[in-house]
Short mmCIF file of C-alpha atoms in Angstrom, two decimals:
data_model
loop_
_atom_site.label_atom_id
_atom_site.label_comp_id
_atom_site.label_asym_id
_atom_site.label_seq_id
_atom_site.Cartn_x
_atom_site.Cartn_y
_atom_site.Cartn_z
CA MET A 1 85.26 123.38 123.47
CA ALA A 2 83.85 120.06 123.56
CA LYS A 3 80.22 118.66 124.22
CA HIS A 4 80.95 115.36 125.86
CA GLU A 5 83.77 113.89 128.55
CA THR A 6 85.72 110.90 127.07
CA PRO A 7 88.18 109.74 129.75
CA PHE A 8 87.98 106.07 127.76
CA LEU A 9 88.85 107.51 124.36
CA ASP A 10 91.73 109.83 125.70
CA GLN A 11 93.53 106.88 126.62
CA LEU A 12 93.52 105.76 123.31
CA GLU A 13 95.50 108.84 122.02
CA SER A 14 98.04 108.13 124.87
CA GLY A 15 99.89 105.34 123.25
CA PRO A 16 102.69 105.62 120.96
CA TRP A 17 100.86 104.94 117.46
CA PRO A 18 98.75 107.58 116.01
CA SER A 19 94.95 107.66 116.54
CA PHE A 20 92.13 108.32 115.41
CA VAL A 21 90.88 110.18 118.22
CA SER A 22 92.58 113.00 117.77
CA ASP A 23 91.43 113.05 114.09
CA LEU A 24 88.11 112.93 114.91
CA LYS A 25 88.92 115.72 117.57
CA GLN A 26 90.54 117.86 115.36
CA GLN A 27 87.64 117.47 112.60
CA ALA A 28 84.64 118.57 115.72
CA GLU A 29 87.04 121.53 116.04
CA VAL A 30 86.91 122.63 112.62
CA ARG A 31 83.15 122.02 111.87
CA ALA A 32 82.88 123.84 115.30
CA LYS A 33 85.11 126.79 114.26
CA ASN A 34 83.84 126.81 110.36
CA GLU A 35 86.22 128.91 109.33
CA LYS A 36 85.25 128.40 105.53
CA GLY A 37 81.49 129.43 105.98
CA VAL A 38 80.51 126.34 104.98
CA GLU A 39 76.63 125.94 105.22
CA PHE A 40 76.72 122.83 106.53
CA GLN A 41 73.53 120.42 105.79
CA ILE A 42 73.87 118.06 108.80
CA PRO A 43 74.23 119.08 112.33
CA GLN A 44 77.75 120.87 113.11
CA ASP A 45 78.60 119.26 116.11
CA CYS A 46 77.50 115.71 114.30
CA VAL A 47 81.33 114.97 114.84
CA ASP A 48 80.94 116.41 118.37
CA ASP A 49 78.39 113.81 119.31
CA LEU A 50 79.77 111.24 117.27
CA LEU A 51 82.80 110.90 119.80
CA GLY A 52 80.46 110.85 122.82
CA ILE A 53 78.43 107.62 121.78
CA VAL A 54 81.72 106.23 121.14
CA GLU A 55 82.83 107.04 124.32
CA LEU A 56 79.72 105.92 125.40
CA SER A 57 79.59 102.18 124.00
CA TYR A 58 83.44 102.18 125.15
CA LYS A 59 81.68 102.33 129.32
CA HIS A 60 78.67 100.29 128.48
CA GLY A 61 81.09 97.43 126.67
CA ARG A 62 78.53 97.39 123.63
CA THR A 63 77.64 99.71 120.68
CA HIS A 64 75.10 102.08 120.74
CA TRP A 65 74.43 101.98 116.64
CA LYS A 66 71.55 99.63 115.64
CA HIS A 67 70.19 98.60 112.34
CA GLY A 68 67.05 100.47 111.54
CA GLY A 69 66.33 99.28 108.06
CA ILE A 70 67.59 99.53 104.68
CA VAL A 71 68.58 103.08 103.13
CA GLY A 72 70.19 103.63 100.30
CA VAL A 73 70.40 105.73 96.70
CA PHE A 74 67.29 104.76 93.98
CA GLY A 75 68.01 101.70 91.94
CA TYR A 76 70.80 100.63 93.94
CA GLY A 77 70.78 98.12 96.31
CA GLY A 78 74.68 98.46 97.87
CA GLY A 79 76.95 101.43 98.57
CA VAL A 80 75.35 102.53 101.79
CA ILE A 81 75.48 101.56 105.03
CA GLY A 82 72.55 102.33 107.67
CA ARG A 83 73.62 103.42 110.55
CA TYR A 84 71.33 105.14 113.63
CA CYS A 85 72.14 105.78 117.04
CA ASP A 86 69.78 103.63 119.88
CA GLN A 87 70.57 107.14 121.84
CA PRO A 88 69.11 110.22 119.60
CA GLN A 89 68.38 112.43 122.84
CA ALA A 90 71.54 112.33 123.95
CA PHE A 91 73.29 112.29 120.56
CA PRO A 92 71.29 113.80 117.82
CA GLY A 93 74.04 114.78 115.53
CA VAL A 94 74.08 111.05 114.91
CA GLU A 95 70.86 110.07 115.17
CA HIS A 96 71.61 108.74 111.65
CA PHE A 97 75.04 108.52 110.81
CA HIS A 98 74.87 106.79 107.37
CA THR A 99 78.66 105.51 105.48
CA MET A 100 78.58 105.64 102.04
CA ARG A 101 81.16 104.05 99.81
CA VAL A 102 82.57 105.39 96.89
CA ASN A 103 84.20 102.94 93.93
CA GLN A 104 88.11 104.27 94.05
CA PRO A 105 89.82 104.35 91.09
CA ALA A 106 92.31 101.61 89.82
CA GLY A 107 95.45 101.46 91.51
CA LYS A 108 93.94 104.55 94.08
CA TYR A 109 95.24 107.06 91.53
CA TYR A 110 93.98 110.97 92.07
CA THR A 111 94.09 113.98 90.92
CA THR A 112 94.76 117.12 93.50
CA ASP A 113 92.03 118.69 92.18
CA TYR A 114 89.17 115.44 92.58
CA LEU A 115 90.19 114.93 96.04
CA ARG A 116 89.31 118.50 96.74
CA LYS A 117 85.84 118.47 95.18
CA LEU A 118 85.44 115.11 97.35
CA THR A 119 86.38 116.74 100.43
CA ASP A 120 84.33 119.88 100.00
CA LEU A 121 81.36 117.54 98.99
CA TRP A 122 81.24 115.10 101.94
CA ASP A 123 82.28 118.76 104.44
CA PHE A 124 78.89 120.60 102.50
CA ARG A 125 76.62 117.63 103.27
CA GLY A 126 78.42 114.94 105.53
CA SER A 127 80.30 114.84 108.36
CA GLY A 128 83.44 115.62 106.48
CA VAL A 129 85.10 112.08 108.24
CA THR A 130 86.66 110.15 105.77
CA ASN A 131 88.80 106.83 105.57
CA MET A 132 91.00 106.68 102.70
CA HIS A 133 90.68 103.50 101.98
CA GLY A 134 88.16 100.99 103.79
CA ALA A 135 89.13 97.18 103.88
CA THR A 136 87.37 96.42 100.77
CA GLY A 137 89.04 99.24 98.95
CA ASP A 138 86.50 102.08 98.94
CA ILE A 139 86.83 105.62 99.55
CA ILE A 140 84.47 105.67 102.92
CA LEU A 141 81.93 108.95 103.54
CA LEU A 142 81.43 108.33 106.92
CA GLY A 143 78.56 110.05 108.57
CA THR A 144 75.88 111.72 106.71
CA THR A 145 71.47 111.77 107.39
CA THR A 146 68.92 109.96 105.10
CA PRO A 147 67.91 113.18 102.74
CA GLN A 148 71.85 114.15 101.84
CA LEU A 149 72.10 110.55 100.18
CA GLU A 150 70.72 111.38 97.14
CA GLU A 151 71.72 114.99 96.80
CA VAL A 152 75.50 113.41 96.95
CA PHE A 153 75.04 110.22 95.07
CA TRP A 154 73.68 113.42 92.38
CA THR A 155 77.61 115.04 92.74
CA LEU A 156 79.04 112.19 92.67
CA THR A 157 77.81 110.66 89.34
CA HIS A 158 76.65 113.65 87.41
CA ASP A 159 79.44 116.18 88.23
CA TYR A 160 82.32 113.72 89.46
CA ASN A 161 82.18 110.74 86.88
CA GLN A 162 82.46 108.35 89.90
CA ASP A 163 80.03 105.56 91.45
CA LEU A 164 79.45 104.39 95.03
CA GLY A 165 81.13 101.02 95.55
CA GLY A 166 79.43 97.54 96.82
CA SER A 167 77.71 96.43 99.83
CA GLY A 168 75.27 94.03 100.54
CA SER A 169 75.22 90.48 99.35
CA ASN A 170 76.65 91.64 95.93
CA LEU A 171 79.96 92.08 94.00
CA ARG A 172 82.27 94.36 96.56
CA THR A 173 84.08 97.22 94.51
CA PRO A 174 87.37 95.16 92.95
CA ALA A 175 90.12 96.46 94.47
CA ASP A 176 94.13 96.46 93.26
CA CYS A 177 97.59 96.98 93.70
CA LEU A 178 99.68 99.70 91.29
CA GLY A 179 100.56 96.86 88.97
CA GLN A 180 102.91 97.69 86.02
CA SER A 181 102.04 101.58 86.50
CA ARG A 182 104.65 101.41 88.91
CA CYS A 183 106.10 98.21 89.71
CA GLU A 184 108.37 96.06 87.90
CA TYR A 185 107.55 92.77 89.62
CA ALA A 186 104.16 92.96 87.99
CA CYS A 187 103.03 90.42 85.66
CA TYR A 188 99.91 91.58 84.42
CA ASP A 189 98.29 95.35 84.31
CA THR A 190 96.29 94.76 87.46
CA ASN A 191 94.76 98.18 87.05
CA ALA A 192 93.32 97.07 83.16
CA LEU A 193 91.71 94.30 84.35
CA VAL A 194 90.04 95.87 88.02
CA HIS A 195 88.97 98.49 85.55
CA PHE A 196 87.25 95.93 83.10
CA LEU A 197 85.95 93.80 85.98
CA THR A 198 84.42 96.79 87.52
CA ASN A 199 82.85 97.76 84.54
CA GLU A 200 81.51 94.28 83.10
CA TYR A 201 80.18 93.37 86.46
CA GLN A 202 78.00 96.57 87.31
CA ASP A 203 75.00 95.01 87.79
CA GLU A 204 76.33 92.16 90.09
CA LEU A 205 78.06 95.42 92.24
CA HIS A 206 75.14 97.45 92.89
CA ARG A 207 72.22 95.47 92.66
CA PRO A 208 72.41 92.43 95.33
CA ALA A 209 71.50 89.02 93.97
CA PHE A 210 74.31 86.57 95.53
CA PRO A 211 74.13 84.83 98.95
CA TYR A 212 76.67 87.01 100.77
CA LYS A 213 79.33 89.10 99.72
CA PHE A 214 81.86 88.55 97.05
CA LYS A 215 85.72 89.72 96.83
CA PHE A 216 87.97 90.70 93.57
CA LYS A 217 91.37 91.15 94.98
CA LEU A 218 93.98 92.03 92.37
CA ASP A 219 97.65 91.27 93.01
CA GLY A 220 100.19 92.18 90.95
CA CYS A 221 103.01 89.56 91.85
CA PRO A 222 103.14 86.88 94.90
CA ASN A 223 104.67 89.60 97.07
CA CYS A 224 100.89 90.12 97.46
CA CYS A 225 100.85 94.08 98.61
CA VAL A 226 96.73 93.90 98.79
CA ALA A 227 97.03 90.16 100.68
CA SER A 228 94.41 88.85 97.99
CA ILE A 229 94.77 85.12 99.09
CA ALA A 230 93.95 86.26 102.75
CA ARG A 231 91.23 88.79 101.86
CA SER A 232 89.15 87.94 98.87
CA ASP A 233 86.96 85.38 97.35
CA MET A 234 88.73 84.99 93.93
CA SER A 235 92.02 86.44 94.26
CA PHE A 236 94.20 87.10 91.26
CA ILE A 237 97.94 86.91 91.73
CA GLY A 238 100.80 87.39 89.00
CA THR A 239 103.13 84.83 88.26
CA TRP A 240 105.29 83.39 85.14
CA LYS A 241 105.72 80.06 84.10
CA ASP A 242 109.05 80.09 82.28
CA ASP A 243 112.56 80.62 84.60
CA ILE A 244 113.92 83.43 86.73
CA ARG A 245 116.05 85.32 84.99
CA ILE A 246 119.90 85.62 86.14
CA ASP A 247 122.27 88.32 85.34
CA GLN A 248 125.39 87.08 87.21
CA ASP A 249 127.64 89.86 87.15
CA ALA A 250 125.19 91.73 89.29
CA VAL A 251 124.62 88.03 92.13
CA ASN A 252 128.94 88.70 91.95
CA LYS A 253 127.85 92.95 92.72
CA TYR A 254 125.56 92.02 95.66
CA VAL A 255 127.81 89.26 97.15
CA GLU A 256 131.05 91.34 97.11
CA ASN A 257 129.08 94.06 98.78
CA ASP A 258 129.02 96.77 96.25
CA ALA A 259 127.82 99.70 97.40
CA ALA A 260 125.98 100.19 93.76
CA TYR A 261 123.94 97.01 94.76
CA PRO A 262 122.75 97.02 98.82
CA ALA A 263 120.52 94.01 99.44
CA ASN A 264 117.49 93.98 100.66
CA ALA A 265 116.64 97.55 99.78
CA GLY A 266 119.04 99.06 101.42
CA ALA A 267 118.35 97.60 104.76
CA HIS A 268 121.68 96.39 105.73
CA LYS A 269 122.91 99.95 105.89
CA GLY A 270 119.79 100.69 108.47
CA GLY A 271 120.76 98.46 110.65
CA ASP A 272 123.51 96.08 112.28
CA TRP A 273 123.24 93.30 110.02
CA GLY A 274 126.49 92.97 108.88
CA PRO A 275 127.70 92.61 105.59
CA PHE A 276 125.59 90.52 103.00
CA ASP A 277 125.40 87.05 103.20
CA ILE A 278 124.00 84.86 100.10
CA GLU A 279 123.85 81.75 101.35
CA LYS A 280 122.38 82.72 105.07
CA GLU A 281 120.09 85.40 103.42
CA VAL A 282 119.45 83.58 100.01
CA ILE A 283 119.94 80.19 99.82
CA ALA A 284 118.99 79.26 102.92
CA LEU A 285 115.62 80.48 103.24
CA CYS A 286 114.52 79.14 100.01
CA PRO A 287 111.35 77.49 101.23
CA THR A 288 112.29 74.13 98.40
CA GLY A 289 115.73 74.33 98.69
CA CYS A 290 116.11 74.67 94.96
CA MET A 291 118.41 77.19 94.67
CA LYS A 292 122.84 77.06 94.94
CA PHE A 293 125.95 79.39 94.72
CA GLU A 294 128.99 77.70 93.44
CA ASN A 295 132.14 79.13 91.29
CA LYS A 296 130.60 82.16 91.63
CA LYS A 297 127.62 81.33 89.55
CA LEU A 298 124.22 81.00 90.98
CA ALA A 299 121.87 78.24 89.77
CA ILE A 300 118.38 77.90 90.16
CA ASP A 301 115.41 74.58 89.59
CA ASN A 302 113.17 76.63 87.96
CA ALA A 303 110.91 72.79 88.44
CA ASN A 304 110.45 73.47 92.16
CA CYS A 305 110.28 76.88 92.30
CA THR A 306 107.25 78.50 94.15
CA ARG A 307 107.52 82.03 93.53
CA CYS A 308 107.91 83.28 96.70
CA MET A 309 109.80 86.24 95.72
CA HIS A 310 111.76 86.42 98.37
CA CYS A 311 115.33 86.19 96.20
CA ILE A 312 113.90 88.38 93.22
CA ASN A 313 113.37 90.76 96.59
CA VAL A 314 116.61 90.46 98.07
CA MET A 315 118.27 90.67 95.06
CA PRO A 316 115.96 92.72 92.28
CA LYS A 317 119.34 93.99 90.24
CA ALA A 318 119.98 90.42 89.49
CA LEU A 319 117.09 88.31 89.60
CA LYS A 320 113.63 89.19 87.80
CA ILE A 321 110.83 87.33 87.04
CA GLY A 322 110.47 85.52 83.82
CA LYS A 323 108.68 86.75 80.46
CA GLU A 324 105.66 84.29 80.29
CA THR A 325 103.85 85.87 82.82
CA GLY A 326 100.03 86.24 83.45
CA CYS A 327 98.53 84.99 87.11
CA SER A 328 97.27 82.13 89.19
CA ILE A 329 93.43 82.57 90.29
CA LEU A 330 92.70 81.30 93.64
CA CYS A 331 89.31 81.00 95.48
CA GLY A 332 87.66 81.55 99.27
CA ALA A 333 89.34 83.26 101.22
CA LYS A 334 87.70 85.21 104.19
CA ALA A 335 87.45 86.54 107.08
CA PRO A 336 86.27 84.46 110.22
CA ILE A 337 82.41 84.61 109.74
CA LEU A 338 80.65 80.71 109.73
CA ASP A 339 83.82 78.16 109.98
CA GLY A 340 86.30 80.50 110.60
CA ALA A 341 89.39 82.53 108.67
CA GLN A 342 90.23 80.45 105.19
CA MET A 343 93.03 80.98 103.07
CA GLY A 344 92.41 81.31 99.38
CA SER A 345 93.10 77.67 97.21
CA LEU A 346 94.63 77.10 93.95
CA LEU A 347 91.84 76.86 91.11
CA VAL A 348 93.83 78.00 88.28
CA PRO A 349 98.05 78.02 88.15
CA PHE A 350 98.02 80.33 85.21
CA ILE A 351 96.01 82.04 82.90
CA GLU A 352 96.97 84.05 80.54
CA VAL A 353 95.77 87.96 80.73
CA ASN A 354 94.94 88.82 78.05
CA PRO A 355 92.42 92.41 77.49
CA ASP A 356 92.37 91.30 72.97
CA ASN A 357 89.03 88.96 74.04
CA ASP A 358 87.49 90.91 76.72
CA TYR A 359 89.65 88.37 79.76
CA GLU A 360 87.27 85.58 78.38
CA ALA A 361 89.20 83.11 79.81
CA ILE A 362 88.98 85.02 83.17
CA THR A 363 85.41 85.51 82.73
CA GLU A 364 84.25 82.15 82.03
CA VAL A 365 85.87 81.02 85.49
CA ILE A 366 84.12 83.74 87.14
CA GLU A 367 80.90 82.84 85.90
CA ASN A 368 80.75 79.03 85.60
CA ILE A 369 81.55 79.50 90.14
CA TRP A 370 79.10 82.11 90.47
CA ASP A 371 76.28 80.39 88.48
CA TRP A 372 77.13 77.20 90.97
CA TRP A 373 77.37 79.41 94.35
CA MET A 374 74.03 81.43 93.59
CA GLU A 375 72.58 78.04 92.86
CA GLU A 376 74.16 75.88 96.24
CA GLY A 377 75.16 78.54 98.36
CA LYS A 378 73.23 78.80 101.81
CA ASN A 379 72.07 82.38 102.87
CA ARG A 380 74.74 84.10 103.78
CA GLU A 381 77.49 81.39 103.23
CA ARG A 382 80.39 82.27 101.21
CA LEU A 383 81.73 80.27 97.90
CA GLY A 384 85.20 79.11 100.64
CA GLU A 385 82.19 77.48 103.24
CA LEU A 386 80.94 75.86 100.22
CA ILE A 387 83.98 74.48 98.93
CA MET A 388 84.64 73.31 102.03
CA ARG A 389 80.91 72.21 102.31
CA GLN A 390 81.17 70.43 98.76
CA GLY A 391 84.64 69.89 98.60
CA PHE A 392 86.88 71.27 96.18
CA GLN A 393 86.41 68.46 93.77
CA LYS A 394 83.02 69.47 93.00
CA LEU A 395 84.94 73.44 92.40
CA LEU A 396 86.65 71.49 89.75
CA GLU A 397 83.65 70.06 88.36
CA VAL A 398 81.68 73.75 87.88
CA THR A 399 84.61 75.37 85.97
CA GLY A 400 85.30 71.67 83.68
CA ILE A 401 89.04 72.32 85.51
CA GLU A 402 91.24 68.56 85.07
CA ALA A 403 92.25 68.11 88.60
CA MET A 404 96.47 68.94 88.66
CA PRO A 405 99.01 68.25 91.51
CA GLN A 406 99.49 72.18 92.11
CA HIS A 407 95.59 71.37 93.16
CA VAL A 408 96.91 69.07 96.40
CA GLN A 409 97.59 70.58 99.42
CA TYR A 410 99.30 68.30 101.21
CA PRO A 411 98.79 63.71 100.64
CA ARG A 412 95.71 61.77 102.13
CA THR A 413 96.49 60.95 105.47
CA ASN A 414 94.19 58.09 105.21
CA PRO A 415 93.66 55.07 103.33
CA TYR A 416 90.07 55.27 101.17
CA ILE A 417 89.65 55.96 97.92
CA PHE A 418 86.19 57.60 96.76
CA TRP A 419 84.75 56.68 93.34
CA LYS A 420 81.49 58.47 91.57
CA GLU A 421 78.61 55.79 90.78
CA ASP A 422 78.62 56.67 87.10
CA GLU A 423 83.03 56.27 87.09
CA VAL A 424 82.37 52.56 88.29
CA THR A 425 78.47 51.08 87.55
CA GLY A 426 78.85 48.35 84.92
CA GLY A 427 82.35 48.28 86.09
CA TRP A 428 82.31 46.04 89.33
CA GLU A 429 79.40 43.91 87.87
CA ARG A 430 81.62 42.40 84.75
CA ASP A 431 84.38 41.72 87.27
CA VAL A 432 81.97 39.75 89.57
CA GLU A 433 81.00 37.95 86.58
CA GLU A 434 84.16 37.43 85.23
CA TYR A 435 85.07 36.13 88.46
CA ARG A 436 81.85 33.73 88.90
CA LYS A 437 82.61 32.38 85.69
CA HIS A 438 86.15 31.56 86.35
CA HIS A 439 85.20 29.84 89.43
CA GLN A 440 82.67 27.74 87.74
CA ARG A 441 85.09 26.89 85.06
#
């Protein structure tokens, strides 16, 4: 029997979608019955009290969680998010209810044995409530008390060979897609690179020293399954330099609606779309109009291709990514904090992803940006906001990257040209002197 009445939360279960409320109620019931006989290290009714305080927040229209100071594990400045309830008398089970972020493995690959050990640990020393995974990517362990933090940390690091993730003004846990381990579209090994970045920048990950948070997210191809272009301060998106590979016979199999070549991953079979129409569903939808299909032959003007992936997604047996692969680096995406939401801006159109030299070209870009941001960034100013404040040209200067046409989002809408002093010093003086000499003659 639930301790608290939750009419507001009950409404959230009435919609067509799965609700977190149902999950919490189920977990509260599991803890109440405790059929496994677990010796809980935090209050048995903590999830019941969690439902109660969330209900109260809905009723009052404000949160009842407060910031009660910094809490963490010895030697780390991040990885634990302190949560304290401002109604401890009414809800003692969540008087303190801290969140722990655990560094997810590259590609989020787990063994069932590991998952069982992790959930058993959290049932024992926490609430048993997890989020697989948080928006940053971490395994989220929701709800424990201060004395249990070091106990959980010891077990994770010593017994499970697992580390905490990032929180606070530091490097957040790098996240990636499955990459070449599962996906034919992947242009580089995202799992290898995210593993390298996680190990290379341990100090930045665990000991906050940045103006604000910094996120790496890695997409193996322009399909951007991790949405890195919208959610990371530095986004690595797989791409290629050469031409899209075309199998003309397979193209015609799609056009002929061959059953062995279902377009759009077979979506036509599940919907009333009618037969596949290459002109309507591929050629007309190319954002730059760089494709044409004539005399049973598909032609692509690769110089104008923007790597949107649409044609490859529709006809994967006929079109494949190029062979000269690498990634693009974009900077500055974030959610609305100070200056509103921003998408990433293209900084490096193409860079080779080379593990043989410890990704030297990539780490050079990263560290140049960090040096600038740590020197010039204001408190709680994300990289994208610094770029807006000082200009993209400054970003090019600090990274030593020359301006390219790919850096231009759209042509300027005013006629003014601004020159730096060192670019014109002496030049205009010589022009004035020549002008005077000419008129004196």
